[in-house]
């Protein structure tokens, strides 16, 4: 059919009639659903993914591991390629938004292709576990490599990299001494000087969820209302834009994930924005994870476990730091120099699981406070 | 020949009953995901009610208000831009008209989410325009607030006006000048002739194009998310991603559909079977020649629209691509391109074939199953107002049920979910309205008397269809094929969730970059998508030029 677009010499109507006929044929096939299936699916093995999607992997370690991931391909593919090189186990990925991916695993039920669900933010992992989509896994290696507060108490998911959501400030207009905690950004001192990203981003949901756990719902709501009162401009749709806005002078402080500042620093090493580690005298910086779990209906749980275990070891942990400027979840591994340049900090050691449990409460709270 | 209302029912198509069954079956297949979403109303427990209550208490009114503002703004903008531009290029003559005639369709190739991030990158506080302004005029430099409703309306209006433009243009071209001359002879001013004669006759086309643009606006989550402008779709995502309740998300999205269905039905009713049929005729020599300031005004206006709708975003993407292409270009690029084109081509052909069936059964003599035909056609063309990811969930729900049945029969799991077929069905449901509108409009323009005449001369129904309808429908066919093709290429959310393993497309690639805020890195796939999208748009242009050439001799 594509040929009809590139052969101008033939009269278009003949082509049209042909394509209409073809269309009718396709349509005719629609009645017997599987008929249209086979020819298209048979193309799949010739493509990049060698495995026919209609035939799930046999439950052996040698079969491929299928990963449903909301992490972007350019961040994870280098890792998986390395894994395949080392172990000979192939990895297939299906990337997408986390909500639809969870819905898909759930709808697919016992027939799902997914062996591993890999996503960012504990809120997403928590909901997948809560819906019974992830199975408990016992692994001495993971329990040794991944600190306790970065994994599910029941072993359904494991943090693999860590990001800190903290305060970014203008080095031109703010002295670090003026800063202390997330809560203090609600003080009138910051009126018209604060930038925030949209409350719809799960990172902010998790931040507020841990705050609810820490200081209670009423106090958390007071803080969020204070933030909203202090906003210099509309909330942003991305952390990158927010950092750029601080640099350009639209606002003086904001709350961002550490690696976004890193991205902007890579682009412009002299960008007049720095990170301040929040809540160092109290709870510690809010940290979140990217993490993975093995699906309840995994066809290749052995391969899945090997993949997750491998991801907690030295080389991939270092790669996390290089690829996305995150902190390794394994405390034995050092970050890249740029990440180290931000200095050491005290993280909030509360189990990140709370962010998932209280996420819906956080969303409702932010809605009430008119944080958009 | 001037406009002439014709009684409905005359010229009804006499086709074998099998067509009717086939048509209804196809319509129901396309409507299947919508029916699955409707079934979610069965889940209305305490949890769902609490979420409804919460949404109602906190933001539903604001979101509905925002949505209305957006719809009004985009509606006015696409109608004014589309109609005025179409009028200028089809009725007047001025410098550059021949180029503008096709160039004004170019923004169709630009996905709304791409336009949004390019636009926002340019106008944000830290963007080049405002930075330049502050450096030149100092910190107090005033810049209009384009990051709220106004900005979103501008962005969506610019990418969506071609829908109105294309349909209005062919309507005005079809009217020719005879109609206007008659109006002028009866004493109307040029503007009066436009307002009182040309516009009402073109109304079905204008409404059709406007409805497409507004349904796309309702379904959009990409552009509004870039601007962080909360609309009704925000509530859908908030219920789903934030509060983890898919049932409420599905219920909210069916409300969108109800709203659209109601509006379309009202419009249909207000037209009250009025029907205009015209001779397809257009004469290059008969255009009003604009002179002096008016001519340059027309040229400047067209130029401005193309500049903002196509020139500036493309240049920005080229600049970004120049910075990033080395890192971005990899061996899989041809594959992304191939998948994009393959999916778009299959979906376009299937959509047009089914749209033809739907248009046919609508025109068959009324029978016992009339209501079912009407209802299924209605349902099948509602999907355009459905956010892609919600629609995808409808399909996944439907197909997992079917898959479980199939598992018992053929012993294979997950045959349908994750197949190309499922993805194509998603496209069909999403874009059936786009295929149906131009085809249906083409049918409308065929004089019923022609069909009656052919029948009275002894032609069989099949022969009438082959020899009379298909040739007359040709332009509508091509328009439908090409718009669906371009729309499928640009489609992101449903592709993202439903694509089979390894079927990454250009739109998927764009998503992967933009979701991490890496707009510059999204420039290469975006630019590729636009360039590939241009090919069918230019084909459309060529075909309409050929048509004019044919009728002019």
Coordinates of N, CA, C and O in Angstrom, one line a residue, chain B residues 199-276:
Chain B
X199 N -21.2 31.1 2.8 CA -21.0 30.5 4.1 C -22.0 29.5 4.5 O -21.7 28.3 4.9
X200 N -23.3 29.8 4.3 CA -24.3 28.8 4.7 C -24.2 27.5 3.8 O -24.4 26.4 4.3
X201 N -23.9 27.7 2.5 CA -23.8 26.5 1.7 C -22.6 25.7 2.1 O -22.6 24.5 2.0
X202 N -21.5 26.4 2.6 CA -20.3 25.6 3.0 C -20.5 25.1 4.4 O -19.5 24.5 4.9
X203 N -21.6 25.4 5.1 CA -21.7 25.1 6.5 C -21.4 23.6 6.9 O -20.7 23.4 7.8
X204 N -21.9 22.6 6.1 CA -21.6 21.2 6.5 C -20.1 21.0 6.6 O -19.6 20.4 7.5
X205 N -19.4 21.6 5.6 CA -17.9 21.4 5.6 C -17.3 22.1 6.8 O -16.4 21.6 7.4
X206 N -17.7 23.3 7.0 CA -17.1 24.1 8.1 C -17.4 23.4 9.5 O -16.5 23.2 10.3
X207 N -18.6 22.9 9.6 CA -19.0 22.2 10.9 C -18.2 21.0 11.0 O -17.6 20.6 12.0
X208 N -18.1 20.2 9.9 CA -17.3 19.0 9.9 C -15.9 19.2 10.3 O -15.3 18.5 11.2
X209 N -15.2 20.2 9.7 CA -13.8 20.5 10.0 C -13.7 21.0 11.4 O -12.8 20.6 12.2
X210 N -14.6 21.9 11.8 CA -14.6 22.4 13.2 C -14.8 21.3 14.2 O -14.1 21.3 15.2
X211 N -15.7 20.4 13.9 CA -15.9 19.3 14.9 C -14.7 18.4 15.0 O -14.3 18.1 16.2
X212 N -14.0 18.2 13.9 CA -12.8 17.4 14.0 C -11.8 18.1 14.9 O -11.1 17.5 15.8
X213 N -11.6 19.4 14.7 CA -10.6 20.2 15.4 C -11.0 20.2 16.9 O -10.1 20.0 17.8
X214 N -12.2 20.3 17.2 CA -12.6 20.4 18.6 C -12.6 19.0 19.3 O -12.2 19.0 20.5
X215 N -12.9 18.0 18.6 CA -12.7 16.7 19.2 C -11.3 16.4 19.5 O -10.9 15.8 20.5
X216 N -10.4 16.8 18.6 CA -9.0 16.6 18.8 C -8.6 17.4 20.0 O -7.8 16.9 20.9
X217 N -9.1 18.6 20.2 CA -8.8 19.4 21.3 C -9.2 18.7 22.6 O -8.5 18.7 23.6
X218 N -10.4 18.2 22.6 CA -10.9 17.5 23.8 C -10.0 16.3 24.2 O -9.8 16.1 25.4
X219 N -9.6 15.6 23.2 CA -8.8 14.4 23.5 C -7.4 14.7 23.8 O -6.7 13.8 24.4
X220 N -6.9 15.9 23.5 CA -5.5 16.2 23.7 C -5.0 16.1 25.1 O -5.6 16.7 26.0
X221 N -3.9 15.4 25.3 CA -3.2 15.5 26.6 C -1.8 16.0 26.4 O -1.2 16.6 27.3
X222 N -1.3 15.9 25.2 CA 0.1 16.2 24.9 C 0.4 17.7 25.1 O 1.2 18.2 25.9
X223 N -0.3 18.5 24.3 CA 0.0 20.0 24.2 C -0.4 20.6 25.6 O 0.3 21.4 26.1
X224 N -1.6 20.2 26.1 CA -2.0 20.8 27.4 C -1.0 20.4 28.5 O -0.8 21.2 29.4
X225 N -0.4 19.2 28.4 CA 0.5 18.8 29.5 C 1.8 19.7 29.4 O 2.3 20.0 30.4
X226 N 2.2 19.9 28.2 CA 3.4 20.8 28.1 C 3.2 22.1 28.7 O 4.0 22.7 29.4
X227 N 2.0 22.7 28.5 CA 1.7 24.0 29.0 C 1.1 23.9 30.5 O 0.9 24.9 31.1
X228 N 0.9 22.7 30.9 CA 0.4 22.5 32.2 C -1.0 23.2 32.4 O -1.3 23.7 33.4
X229 N -1.7 23.2 31.3 CA -3.1 23.8 31.3 C -4.1 22.7 31.6 O -4.2 21.7 30.9
X230 N -4.7 22.8 32.7 CA -5.6 21.7 33.2 C -6.9 21.7 32.5 O -7.7 22.7 32.5
X231 N -7.2 20.6 31.8 CA -8.5 20.5 31.2 C -9.2 19.2 31.7 O -8.7 18.6 32.7
X232 N -10.3 18.9 31.1 CA -11.0 17.7 31.5 C -10.2 16.5 31.5 O -10.3 15.6 32.4
X233 N -9.3 16.4 30.5 CA -8.4 15.2 30.4 C -7.5 15.1 31.7 O -7.1 14.0 32.1
X234 N -7.2 16.3 32.2 CA -6.4 16.3 33.5 C -7.1 15.5 34.6 O -6.4 14.8 35.3
X235 N -8.4 15.7 34.7 CA -9.2 14.9 35.7 C -9.1 13.4 35.4 O -8.9 12.6 36.3
X236 N -9.1 13.1 34.1 CA -9.0 11.7 33.8 C -7.7 11.1 34.3 O -7.6 10.1 34.9
X237 N -6.6 11.8 34.0 CA -5.3 11.3 34.4 C -5.1 11.4 35.8 O -4.4 10.6 36.4
X238 N -5.7 12.4 36.5 CA -5.5 12.6 37.9 C -6.2 11.4 38.6 O -5.7 10.8 39.6
X239 N -7.4 11.0 38.1 CA -8.1 9.9 38.7 C -7.3 8.6 38.5 O -7.2 7.7 39.4
X240 N -6.6 8.5 37.4 CA -6.0 7.3 37.0 C -4.6 7.2 37.6 O -4.3 6.2 38.4
X241 N -3.7 8.2 37.4 CA -2.3 8.1 37.8 C -2.2 8.5 39.3 O -1.3 8.0 40.0
X242 N -3.0 9.5 39.7 CA -2.8 10.0 41.1 C -3.6 9.2 42.1 O -3.1 8.9 43.2
X243 N -4.8 8.9 41.8 CA -5.7 8.3 42.7 C -5.9 6.8 42.4 O -6.7 6.1 43.1
X244 N -5.2 6.3 41.4 CA -5.2 4.9 41.1 C -6.6 4.3 40.8 O -6.8 3.2 41.2
X245 N -7.4 5.1 40.2 CA -8.8 4.5 39.9 C -9.1 4.6 38.4 O -9.5 5.6 37.9
X246 N -8.9 3.4 37.8 CA -9.1 3.4 36.4 C -10.5 3.5 36.0 O -10.9 4.0 35.0
X247 N -11.4 2.9 36.9 CA -12.8 3.0 36.6 C -13.3 4.4 36.5 O -14.0 4.8 35.5
X248 N -12.9 5.2 37.4 CA -13.3 6.6 37.4 C -12.8 7.3 36.1 O -13.5 8.1 35.5
X249 N -11.5 7.0 35.8 CA -10.9 7.6 34.6 C -11.8 7.2 33.4 O -12.1 8.1 32.5
X250 N -12.2 6.0 33.3 CA -13.0 5.5 32.1 C -14.3 6.2 32.2 O -14.8 6.7 31.1
X251 N -14.9 6.4 33.3 CA -16.2 7.0 33.4 C -16.1 8.5 33.0 O -17.0 9.0 32.3
X252 N -15.1 9.1 33.5 CA -14.9 10.5 33.1 C -14.8 10.7 31.6 O -15.3 11.6 30.9
X253 N -14.0 9.7 31.0 CA -13.8 9.8 29.5 C -15.1 9.6 28.7 O -15.3 10.1 27.7
X254 N -16.0 8.7 29.3 CA -17.2 8.5 28.6 C -18.1 9.8 28.7 O -18.9 10.0 27.8
X255 N -17.9 10.6 29.7 CA -18.6 11.8 29.8 C -18.2 12.7 28.6 O -19.1 13.4 28.0
X256 N -16.9 12.8 28.4 CA -16.4 13.5 27.2 C -17.2 13.1 25.9 O -17.7 13.9 25.2
X257 N -17.3 11.8 25.8 CA -18.0 11.2 24.6 C -19.4 11.6 24.5 O -19.9 12.0 23.5
X258 N -20.1 11.6 25.7 CA -21.5 12.0 25.8 C -21.6 13.4 25.3 O -22.5 13.7 24.6
X259 N -20.8 14.2 25.8 CA -20.8 15.7 25.5 C -20.7 15.8 23.9 O -21.4 16.6 23.3
X260 N -19.7 15.1 23.4 CA -19.5 15.2 21.9 C -20.7 14.7 21.2 O -21.2 15.4 20.2
X261 N -21.1 13.6 21.6 CA -22.3 12.9 20.9 C -23.5 13.9 20.9 O -24.1 14.1 19.9
X262 N -23.7 14.5 22.0 CA -24.8 15.4 22.2 C -24.7 16.6 21.2 O -25.6 17.0 20.5
X263 N -23.5 17.2 21.2 CA -23.3 18.4 20.4 C -23.5 18.0 18.9 O -24.1 18.8 18.2
X264 N -22.9 16.9 18.5 CA -23.1 16.5 17.1 C -24.5 16.3 16.7 O -25.0 16.7 15.7
X265 N -25.2 15.6 17.7 CA -26.6 15.3 17.4 C -27.4 16.6 17.3 O -28.3 16.8 16.4
X266 N -27.1 17.6 18.2 CA -27.8 18.9 18.1 C -27.5 19.6 16.8 O -28.5 20.1 16.1
X267 N -26.3 19.5 16.3 CA -25.9 20.2 15.1 C -26.7 19.5 13.9 O -27.3 20.2 13.1
X268 N -26.7 18.2 14.0 CA -27.4 17.4 12.9 C -28.9 17.8 12.9 O -29.4 18.1 11.8
X269 N -29.5 17.9 14.1 CA -30.9 18.3 14.2 C -31.1 19.7 13.6 O -32.1 19.9 12.9
X270 N -30.2 20.6 14.0 CA -30.4 22.0 13.6 C -30.3 22.1 12.1 O -30.9 23.1 11.5
X271 N -29.6 21.2 11.4 CA -29.5 21.3 10.0 C -30.8 20.8 9.3 O -31.1 21.1 8.1
X272 N -31.6 20.0 10.1 CA -32.9 19.6 9.7 C -33.0 19.1 8.2 O -33.7 19.6 7.4
X273 N -32.1 18.2 7.9 CA -32.2 17.5 6.6 C -31.9 18.5 5.4 O -32.1 18.2 4.3
X274 N -31.6 19.8 5.7 CA -31.3 20.7 4.6 C -30.1 20.0 3.9 O -29.2 19.5 4.6
X275 N -30.1 20.1 2.6 CA -29.0 19.4 1.9 C -28.6 20.2 0.7 O -29.5 20.7 0.0
X276 N -27.4 20.4 0.5 CA -27.0 21.3 -0.6 C -26.2 20.4 -1.6 O -25.2 19.7 -1.2

